Amino acid sequence: MLRLLLLFSLLFSFSAIAADSTKTLQRADRFLKSGNKSEIFRAYNDYKNLYLTAVINNDEGLRHRSLEGIVSSGKRLHIDVAKYDKELSSTSSKSKPLPKKSIKKKETKKKVTVSKRYMLRSVNWKDGRLILRLNKSLPSKQLNYFKLYDKKRKKYRYVFDMHDTQLDKHYKLHHANIQRISLAQFRPNTLRLVIEHDKALKIRFKLDRNALIINPGVKKPVEKTRPVKKVTAPVVHDRMMAKTIVLDPGHGGRDGGAVGYRKYREKMVVLQISREVSKLLKKEGHKVYMTRSDDSAVKLQKRTQFANIKKADIFISIHANAVPKRNAHKVSGIETYFLSNNTDSGSERAKRVAKMENSKDLKDVNFYGQTDFINILNREKIKRSERLAHDLQRNILATLKKSYKGVKDTGVREGPFWVLVGAQMPSVLIEVGFITHPTEALRLGKSAYQKKMAEGIVQGIEQYFLKNP
Ligand SMILES: [Zn+2]
């Protein structure tokens, strides 16, 4: 059985939503008082959206207030609000005051252990090629290269990340025909070289013993490298770049998710992959939380609530796909979902799957219609979720294809998946493959493949954050 969850991106940060709720509530109260029918209708919609927010965030005070609003505005509009009325009488009228602007707690930065496995020893230009020498040879898996196009600034960026690598001193790099080259300690354990230009470059590179040699493919190089005289300790420039990521391994406990080929279980496979992703992200200095770290059951709503509480920058739910046995050998592939507010956009299949997946512990959420959820979706967050989905999908596929044959890309998809309603940050759901497909299932069960998958996911995340800092 397919287990797609639903995804959502409500866009505000946690504190923003509280402030936002207060404002919306005041506005709704104003509309309600006006006596004008269309304004009362707006009030009604506001209250329903607030109710949704309250359910998602377990905010009893807001829930009570919004129910009161729904009932009084609904009655005046002759809308059937009996269900809400009933719920209202069961909620406590001792409503907690709405949170004012939440007080930002100072977060204690987690200490990152800095590995000193590889040290950059020198940087030079030679015959038009940039040569970075390390203390020892860097394995290719420690090097991550990717290209980006910055639409806003109309720049091409070529990025080399050297993992577990430290800068010994600062270098200023110049090339007469390249706009900008920067080399910096991007994270405690990652050294990053960025070549930026307004035209596309044909960059070639190789790892040759202890050197990374980059040919930017630009004619007539007149170049100079000069180490800054004073040797200073490497500065970790992007403290701010350390992000908080919540990983959500699907299912768990009695909910085993899909059962596949040779009885492989989705809940186990996705947990193993999530653990690998977590390990890699932590190594990069990110904060990572998992909605479950063992085989325990976690309710759907709790998963996104958890991400909200942790103030995650992104939420990634990890699942494995399945089809009925008769099609098992035919259907394989990796796909990434994001939730969109375009109700017509989901494929029939996505709708069916979402329905199946959504049913269990969503009593509260099922209570009101899908459109209510969709109303509170913010376009900007949807766009971010979509970008995240594309970055993940592209990098997962690229990474796996380097080592495995026949890896199938079934694309980035959108649909009315509303199980994960309530994540207040860009959120996506990855279907890492079909656990029912003989080849894909065998791969999914192996640690080497899981690690590759995790590498691809992490690269996708890094790329997303680079483009959406
Ligand atoms: Zn699933």
Coordinates of C-alpha atoms and ligand atoms in Angstrom, one line a residue:
M1 CA 0.0 0.0 0.0
L2 CA 1.2 3.4 -0.8
R3 CA 2.0 5.5 2.0
L4 CA 2.1 9.1 1.0
L5 CA 1.7 11.6 3.6
L6 CA 0.7 15.0 3.2
L7 CA 2.7 17.9 3.0
F8 CA 2.2 21.3 3.8
S9 CA 3.8 24.5 4.1
L10 CA 2.4 27.0 6.2
L11 CA 4.6 29.6 5.9
F12 CA 5.2 31.5 9.0
S13 CA 7.9 31.0 11.6
F14 CA 6.5 29.9 14.9
S15 CA 6.7 33.2 16.5
A16 CA 5.2 34.9 13.5
I17 CA 2.3 32.7 13.5
A18 CA 1.4 33.6 17.1
A19 CA 1.6 37.3 16.3
D20 CA -0.3 36.6 13.1
S21 CA -3.0 34.8 14.9
T22 CA -3.6 37.7 17.3
K23 CA -3.9 40.1 14.4
T24 CA -6.2 37.8 12.4
L25 CA -8.4 37.3 15.5
Q26 CA -8.7 41.1 16.0
R27 CA -9.6 41.5 12.4
A28 CA -12.2 38.8 12.5
D29 CA -13.8 40.3 15.6
R30 CA -14.0 43.6 13.8
F31 CA -15.6 42.1 10.7
L32 CA -18.1 40.2 12.9
K33 CA -19.2 43.4 14.6
S34 CA -19.7 45.3 11.3
G35 CA -23.0 43.7 10.5
N36 CA -22.2 43.6 6.8
K37 CA -22.8 40.2 5.4
S38 CA -19.7 40.0 3.2
E39 CA -17.6 41.1 6.2
I40 CA -19.2 38.5 8.4
F41 CA -18.3 36.0 5.8
R42 CA -14.7 37.1 5.9
A43 CA -14.8 36.8 9.7
Y44 CA -16.2 33.3 9.4
N45 CA -13.2 32.3 7.1
D46 CA -10.7 33.9 9.4
Y47 CA -12.1 32.0 12.4
K48 CA -11.9 28.8 10.5
N49 CA -8.3 29.4 9.6
L50 CA -7.5 30.3 13.2
Y51 CA -9.2 27.1 14.3
L52 CA -7.0 25.1 12.0
T53 CA -3.9 26.9 13.3
A54 CA -5.1 26.1 16.9
V55 CA -5.6 22.4 16.1
I56 CA -2.2 22.2 14.5
N57 CA -0.4 23.9 17.4
N58 CA -2.4 22.4 20.1
D59 CA -3.4 25.8 21.3
E60 CA -6.5 25.4 23.4
G61 CA -7.1 29.0 24.0
L62 CA -7.1 29.9 20.3
R63 CA -9.2 26.9 19.6
H64 CA -11.9 28.0 22.0
R65 CA -11.9 31.6 20.7
S66 CA -12.0 30.5 17.1
L67 CA -14.9 28.1 17.7
E68 CA -16.8 30.9 19.3
G69 CA -16.2 33.0 16.3
I70 CA -17.2 30.2 13.8
V71 CA -20.4 29.6 15.7
S72 CA -21.5 33.2 16.0
S73 CA -20.6 34.2 12.5
G74 CA -21.9 31.0 11.0
K75 CA -25.2 31.3 12.7
R76 CA -25.6 34.8 11.3
L77 CA -24.8 33.5 7.8
H78 CA -27.2 30.6 8.2
I79 CA -24.4 28.1 7.9
D80 CA -24.7 24.8 9.6
V81 CA -22.2 25.1 12.5
A82 CA -23.7 22.4 14.7
K83 CA -20.5 20.4 14.8
Y84 CA -18.5 23.4 15.8
D85 CA -21.1 24.3 18.4
K86 CA -20.9 20.9 19.9
E87 CA -17.1 21.0 20.0
L88 CA -17.3 24.4 21.5
S89 CA -19.4 23.2 24.4
S90 CA -16.8 20.6 25.1
T91 CA -13.8 22.9 25.1
S92 CA -12.7 24.8 28.1
S93 CA -13.9 28.4 28.2
K94 CA -10.8 29.1 30.4
S95 CA -9.0 30.2 27.3
K96 CA -5.4 30.9 27.8
P97 CA -4.5 34.3 26.6
L98 CA -3.1 34.3 23.1
P99 CA 0.6 34.4 23.0
K100 CA 1.8 37.9 22.4
K101 CA 4.9 38.2 20.4
S102 CA 6.9 35.2 21.5
I103 CA 9.9 35.9 23.4
K104 CA 12.9 34.7 21.5
K105 CA 14.9 32.4 23.6
K106 CA 18.6 32.6 23.1
E107 CA 19.5 29.3 21.5
T108 CA 22.5 27.7 22.7
K109 CA 24.6 26.9 19.8
K110 CA 25.6 23.3 19.6
K111 CA 29.2 22.7 19.6
V112 CA 30.5 21.2 16.5
T113 CA 33.5 19.0 16.6
V114 CA 35.9 20.2 14.0
S115 CA 37.6 17.5 12.1
K116 CA 41.1 18.2 10.9
R117 CA 41.4 15.3 8.6
Y118 CA 42.3 17.3 5.5
M119 CA 44.1 20.6 5.5
L120 CA 44.5 23.0 2.6
R121 CA 48.2 23.7 2.2
S122 CA 48.4 26.0 -0.9
V123 CA 46.5 27.5 -3.7
N124 CA 48.1 28.4 -7.0
W125 CA 47.4 29.2 -10.6
K126 CA 49.3 27.1 -13.1
D127 CA 48.8 27.2 -16.9
G128 CA 45.3 28.6 -16.4
R129 CA 44.4 26.0 -13.9
L130 CA 43.7 26.5 -10.2
I131 CA 45.5 24.1 -8.0
L132 CA 44.5 23.5 -4.5
R133 CA 46.9 21.3 -2.5
L134 CA 46.0 19.4 0.6
N135 CA 48.1 17.7 3.2
K136 CA 46.9 14.3 1.8
S137 CA 44.7 13.1 -1.0
L138 CA 41.0 13.8 -0.7
P139 CA 38.7 10.8 -1.6
S140 CA 36.3 11.8 -4.3
K141 CA 33.3 11.2 -2.1
Q142 CA 34.6 14.0 0.1
L143 CA 34.3 16.4 -2.8
N144 CA 30.9 17.7 -3.8
Y145 CA 30.6 19.8 -7.0
F146 CA 27.5 21.5 -8.2
K147 CA 26.4 24.4 -10.4
L148 CA 23.8 27.0 -9.7
Y149 CA 22.2 29.8 -11.6
D150 CA 21.2 32.8 -9.6
K151 CA 18.3 34.2 -11.5
K152 CA 18.1 37.4 -9.5
R153 CA 21.7 38.4 -9.9
K154 CA 22.1 36.7 -13.3
K155 CA 25.2 34.8 -12.2
Y156 CA 26.4 31.3 -12.7
R157 CA 28.0 29.7 -9.6
Y158 CA 30.2 26.7 -9.6
V159 CA 30.6 25.3 -6.1
F160 CA 33.2 22.9 -4.8
D161 CA 32.7 21.6 -1.3
M162 CA 35.5 19.8 0.3
H163 CA 34.3 17.9 3.3
D164 CA 36.4 17.3 6.4
T165 CA 38.7 19.9 5.1
Q166 CA 40.2 23.0 6.8
L167 CA 41.6 26.2 5.5
D168 CA 45.1 27.0 6.8
K169 CA 45.0 30.6 6.0
H170 CA 43.0 33.1 4.0
Y171 CA 43.5 33.3 0.3
K172 CA 42.5 36.0 -2.1
L173 CA 41.9 34.6 -5.6
H174 CA 41.9 36.7 -8.7
H175 CA 41.4 35.9 -12.3
A176 CA 41.4 38.6 -14.9
N177 CA 38.5 37.0 -16.8
I178 CA 36.4 35.6 -14.0
Q179 CA 34.3 37.8 -11.9
R180 CA 34.7 36.3 -8.5
I181 CA 36.4 33.4 -6.9
S182 CA 36.0 32.8 -3.2
L183 CA 37.4 30.3 -0.9
A184 CA 36.2 30.0 2.6
Q185 CA 35.5 27.8 5.5
F186 CA 31.8 27.4 4.8
R187 CA 31.1 25.2 7.7
P188 CA 33.3 23.9 10.5
N189 CA 34.0 20.9 8.4
T190 CA 33.5 22.1 4.9
L191 CA 35.8 24.2 2.8
R192 CA 34.0 25.9 -0.1
L193 CA 35.3 27.3 -3.3
V194 CA 32.9 29.3 -5.4
I195 CA 33.6 30.5 -8.9
E196 CA 31.1 33.1 -10.0
H197 CA 30.6 34.5 -13.5
D198 CA 27.9 36.2 -15.5
K199 CA 28.4 33.7 -18.4
A200 CA 28.3 30.0 -18.3
L201 CA 31.8 28.4 -17.9
K202 CA 33.0 25.1 -19.0
I203 CA 34.6 24.0 -15.9
R204 CA 36.6 20.8 -15.6
F205 CA 38.3 19.4 -12.6
K206 CA 40.0 16.4 -11.2
L207 CA 41.4 15.1 -8.0
D208 CA 45.0 14.2 -8.5
R209 CA 46.8 12.8 -5.5
N210 CA 46.7 15.5 -2.9
A211 CA 45.5 18.2 -5.3
L212 CA 42.2 19.4 -6.6
I213 CA 42.9 20.8 -10.1
I214 CA 40.2 23.1 -11.6
N215 CA 40.3 24.3 -15.2
P216 CA 37.7 27.1 -15.4
G217 CA 37.9 26.9 -19.2
V218 CA 38.6 30.6 -19.6
K219 CA 41.0 31.9 -22.1
K220 CA 44.0 34.2 -21.4
P221 CA 44.3 33.8 -17.7
V222 CA 46.2 36.5 -16.0
E223 CA 46.0 35.4 -12.4
K224 CA 47.5 35.9 -9.1
T225 CA 47.0 34.2 -5.8
R226 CA 48.3 35.8 -2.7
P227 CA 47.9 34.4 0.7
V228 CA 47.0 37.2 3.1
K229 CA 50.1 37.8 5.1
K230 CA 48.8 37.4 8.5
V231 CA 47.9 33.8 9.2
T232 CA 44.7 33.8 11.0
A233 CA 42.6 31.0 12.3
P234 CA 40.1 29.9 9.8
V235 CA 36.9 31.8 10.3
V236 CA 33.7 29.9 10.1
H237 CA 31.9 32.4 8.2
D238 CA 28.5 31.1 8.0
R239 CA 27.5 30.4 11.5
M240 CA 24.2 31.6 10.3
M241 CA 24.2 28.9 7.6
A242 CA 23.8 26.2 10.2
K243 CA 20.2 25.2 9.9
T244 CA 17.7 23.2 11.8
I245 CA 16.3 20.2 10.0
V246 CA 13.6 17.9 11.1
L247 CA 13.6 14.4 9.5
D248 CA 10.5 12.4 9.6
P249 CA 10.9 8.6 9.1
G250 CA 7.4 7.5 8.1
H251 CA 5.3 5.1 10.1
G252 CA 6.7 3.2 13.1
G253 CA 5.5 0.9 15.8
R254 CA 2.4 -1.0 14.8
D255 CA 2.1 1.1 11.7
G256 CA 4.7 -0.7 9.6
G257 CA 4.0 1.2 6.4
A258 CA 4.3 -0.8 3.2
V259 CA 5.4 -4.3 3.2
G260 CA 7.4 -5.2 0.2
Y261 CA 9.6 -7.7 -1.6
R262 CA 10.8 -10.4 0.8
K263 CA 8.8 -8.8 3.5
Y264 CA 11.0 -5.7 3.6
R265 CA 9.3 -3.2 5.8
E266 CA 9.0 0.5 4.9
K267 CA 9.2 1.6 8.5
M268 CA 12.6 0.1 8.9
V269 CA 14.1 1.1 5.6
V270 CA 13.1 4.8 6.0
L271 CA 14.4 4.9 9.6
Q272 CA 17.8 3.6 8.4
I273 CA 18.0 6.1 5.6
S274 CA 16.9 8.9 7.9
R275 CA 19.7 8.0 10.4
E276 CA 22.2 8.2 7.7
V277 CA 20.9 11.6 6.6
S278 CA 21.0 12.8 10.2
K279 CA 24.6 11.7 10.6
L280 CA 25.8 13.5 7.5
L281 CA 23.9 16.7 8.3
K282 CA 25.3 16.8 11.8
K283 CA 28.7 16.4 10.4
E284 CA 28.1 19.6 8.4
G285 CA 27.3 21.4 11.6
H286 CA 23.5 21.4 11.2
K287 CA 21.0 20.8 14.0
V288 CA 19.0 17.7 13.2
Y289 CA 16.0 16.2 14.9
M290 CA 14.1 13.1 14.0
T291 CA 10.4 12.6 14.8
R292 CA 11.3 9.1 15.8
S293 CA 14.7 7.5 16.2
D294 CA 13.5 4.0 16.8
D295 CA 10.6 1.8 15.9
S296 CA 8.0 3.8 17.9
A297 CA 4.6 5.0 16.8
V298 CA 4.3 8.7 16.3
K299 CA 1.0 10.4 15.3
L300 CA 0.9 12.3 12.1
Q301 CA 0.1 15.6 13.7
K302 CA 2.7 15.2 16.3
R303 CA 5.3 15.0 13.6
T304 CA 4.8 18.5 12.2
Q305 CA 4.1 19.9 15.6
F306 CA 7.5 18.7 16.6
A307 CA 9.0 20.4 13.6
N308 CA 7.2 23.6 14.6
I309 CA 8.4 23.4 18.2
K310 CA 12.0 22.9 17.0
K311 CA 11.6 25.9 14.7
A312 CA 12.9 23.8 11.9
D313 CA 14.0 25.5 8.7
I314 CA 12.8 22.5 6.6
F315 CA 10.8 19.4 7.3
I316 CA 11.5 16.2 5.3
S317 CA 9.3 13.2 5.6
I318 CA 10.9 10.0 4.2
H319 CA 8.8 7.1 2.9
A320 CA 9.0 4.1 0.6
N321 CA 6.4 3.4 -2.1
A322 CA 4.5 0.3 -2.9
V323 CA 2.1 -1.2 -5.5
P324 CA 0.0 -4.3 -5.4
K325 CA 1.9 -7.6 -6.1
R326 CA 0.7 -8.1 -9.7
N327 CA 2.5 -4.9 -10.7
A328 CA 5.4 -5.2 -8.3
H329 CA 8.1 -6.0 -10.9
K330 CA 6.9 -3.2 -13.2
V331 CA 6.8 -0.2 -11.0
S332 CA 9.9 1.4 -9.6
G333 CA 11.3 4.9 -9.1
I334 CA 12.0 7.8 -6.8
E335 CA 9.8 10.8 -6.4
T336 CA 9.4 13.8 -4.2
Y337 CA 6.2 15.4 -3.2
F338 CA 5.3 18.9 -2.1
L339 CA 1.9 20.1 -1.1
S340 CA 0.3 22.6 -3.3
N341 CA -2.8 24.7 -2.9
N342 CA -3.8 23.9 -6.4
T343 CA -6.6 21.5 -5.8
D344 CA -6.9 20.4 -9.4
S345 CA -3.2 19.7 -9.7
G346 CA -3.0 16.4 -8.0
S347 CA -3.1 13.3 -10.1
E348 CA -6.0 10.9 -9.5
R349 CA -3.4 8.6 -8.2
A350 CA -2.0 11.1 -5.7
K351 CA -5.5 11.9 -4.5
R352 CA -6.3 8.2 -4.0
V353 CA -3.1 7.7 -2.2
A354 CA -3.5 10.7 0.0
K355 CA -6.9 9.6 1.0
M356 CA -5.7 6.2 2.0
E357 CA -2.8 7.6 3.9
N358 CA -4.7 10.4 5.6
S359 CA -7.5 8.5 7.3
K360 CA -6.2 7.2 10.6
D361 CA -5.4 9.7 13.3
L362 CA -6.7 12.8 11.7
K363 CA -10.0 13.1 13.5
D364 CA -9.6 16.8 14.2
V365 CA -8.2 17.6 10.9
N366 CA -10.8 15.8 8.9
F367 CA -13.4 17.8 10.8
Y368 CA -13.2 20.7 8.4
G369 CA -12.7 20.6 4.7
Q370 CA -9.6 20.6 2.7
T371 CA -10.2 24.1 1.4
D372 CA -9.7 25.5 4.8
F373 CA -6.2 24.1 4.9
I374 CA -5.6 25.3 1.5
N375 CA -6.7 28.8 2.3
I376 CA -3.9 29.2 4.8
L377 CA -1.2 28.1 2.5
N378 CA 1.0 30.9 1.5
R379 CA 2.3 31.0 -2.0
E380 CA 5.8 31.9 -1.1
K381 CA 6.1 28.8 1.2
I382 CA 4.7 26.6 -1.5
K383 CA 7.3 27.9 -3.9
R384 CA 10.0 27.1 -1.4
S385 CA 8.7 23.6 -0.8
E386 CA 8.6 23.1 -4.5
R387 CA 12.2 24.3 -4.9
L388 CA 13.3 22.0 -2.0
A389 CA 11.6 19.1 -3.7
H390 CA 13.4 19.8 -7.0
D391 CA 16.8 20.2 -5.3
L392 CA 16.3 16.9 -3.4
Q393 CA 15.0 15.0 -6.4
R394 CA 17.8 16.1 -8.7
N395 CA 20.6 15.4 -6.2
I396 CA 19.2 12.0 -5.1
L397 CA 19.0 10.9 -8.7
A398 CA 22.4 12.3 -9.7
T399 CA 24.1 10.7 -6.7
L400 CA 22.5 7.3 -7.1
K401 CA 23.0 7.2 -10.9
K402 CA 26.8 7.5 -10.3
S403 CA 26.8 4.1 -8.6
Y404 CA 23.7 2.2 -9.7
K405 CA 22.1 1.3 -13.0
G406 CA 18.5 1.7 -13.9
V407 CA 17.6 4.2 -11.2
K408 CA 14.3 5.6 -12.3
D409 CA 13.3 9.3 -11.8
T410 CA 9.6 9.5 -11.4
G411 CA 9.8 13.2 -10.7
V412 CA 8.6 16.0 -8.5
R413 CA 4.9 15.8 -7.9
E414 CA 2.3 17.9 -6.2
G415 CA -1.0 17.0 -4.8
P416 CA -3.6 17.4 -2.1
F417 CA -1.6 15.6 0.5
W418 CA -2.8 17.1 3.7
V419 CA -1.7 14.7 6.3
L420 CA 1.3 16.7 7.3
V421 CA -0.8 19.8 7.5
G422 CA 0.7 22.2 9.8
A423 CA 4.4 22.3 9.1
Q424 CA 5.2 25.9 9.3
M425 CA 8.3 25.6 7.1
P426 CA 9.0 24.3 3.6
S427 CA 8.2 20.6 3.8
V428 CA 8.4 17.7 1.4
L429 CA 7.9 14.0 1.3
I430 CA 10.4 11.8 -0.4
E431 CA 9.4 8.4 -1.7
V432 CA 12.8 6.7 -1.8
G433 CA 11.7 4.0 -4.1
F434 CA 9.3 1.0 -4.4
I435 CA 9.8 -1.5 -1.7
T436 CA 7.7 -3.9 -3.8
H437 CA 10.1 -3.9 -6.7
P438 CA 12.5 -6.8 -6.7
T439 CA 15.6 -4.8 -7.6
E440 CA 14.8 -1.5 -5.9
A441 CA 13.7 -3.3 -2.7
L442 CA 17.0 -5.2 -2.5
R443 CA 18.9 -2.0 -2.9
L444 CA 16.8 -0.2 -0.4
G445 CA 17.6 -2.8 2.2
K446 CA 21.3 -2.5 1.7
S447 CA 23.3 -0.1 3.8
A448 CA 25.6 1.0 0.8
Y449 CA 22.5 2.1 -1.1
Q450 CA 20.9 3.8 1.9
K451 CA 24.1 5.7 2.4
K452 CA 24.2 6.9 -1.2
M453 CA 20.6 7.9 -0.9
A454 CA 21.4 9.9 2.2
E455 CA 24.3 11.6 0.4
G456 CA 22.0 12.7 -2.3
I457 CA 19.4 14.0 0.1
V458 CA 22.1 15.9 2.0
Q459 CA 23.4 17.4 -1.2
G460 CA 19.9 18.5 -2.2
I461 CA 19.5 20.1 1.2
E462 CA 22.8 22.0 0.9
Q463 CA 21.9 23.1 -2.5
Y464 CA 18.5 24.4 -1.4
F465 CA 20.0 26.3 1.5
L466 CA 22.6 27.8 -0.7
K467 CA 20.0 29.1 -3.0
N468 CA 17.5 30.0 -0.3
P469 CA 19.7 31.2 2.6
Ligands
ZN1 ZN 4.9 5.7 3.9

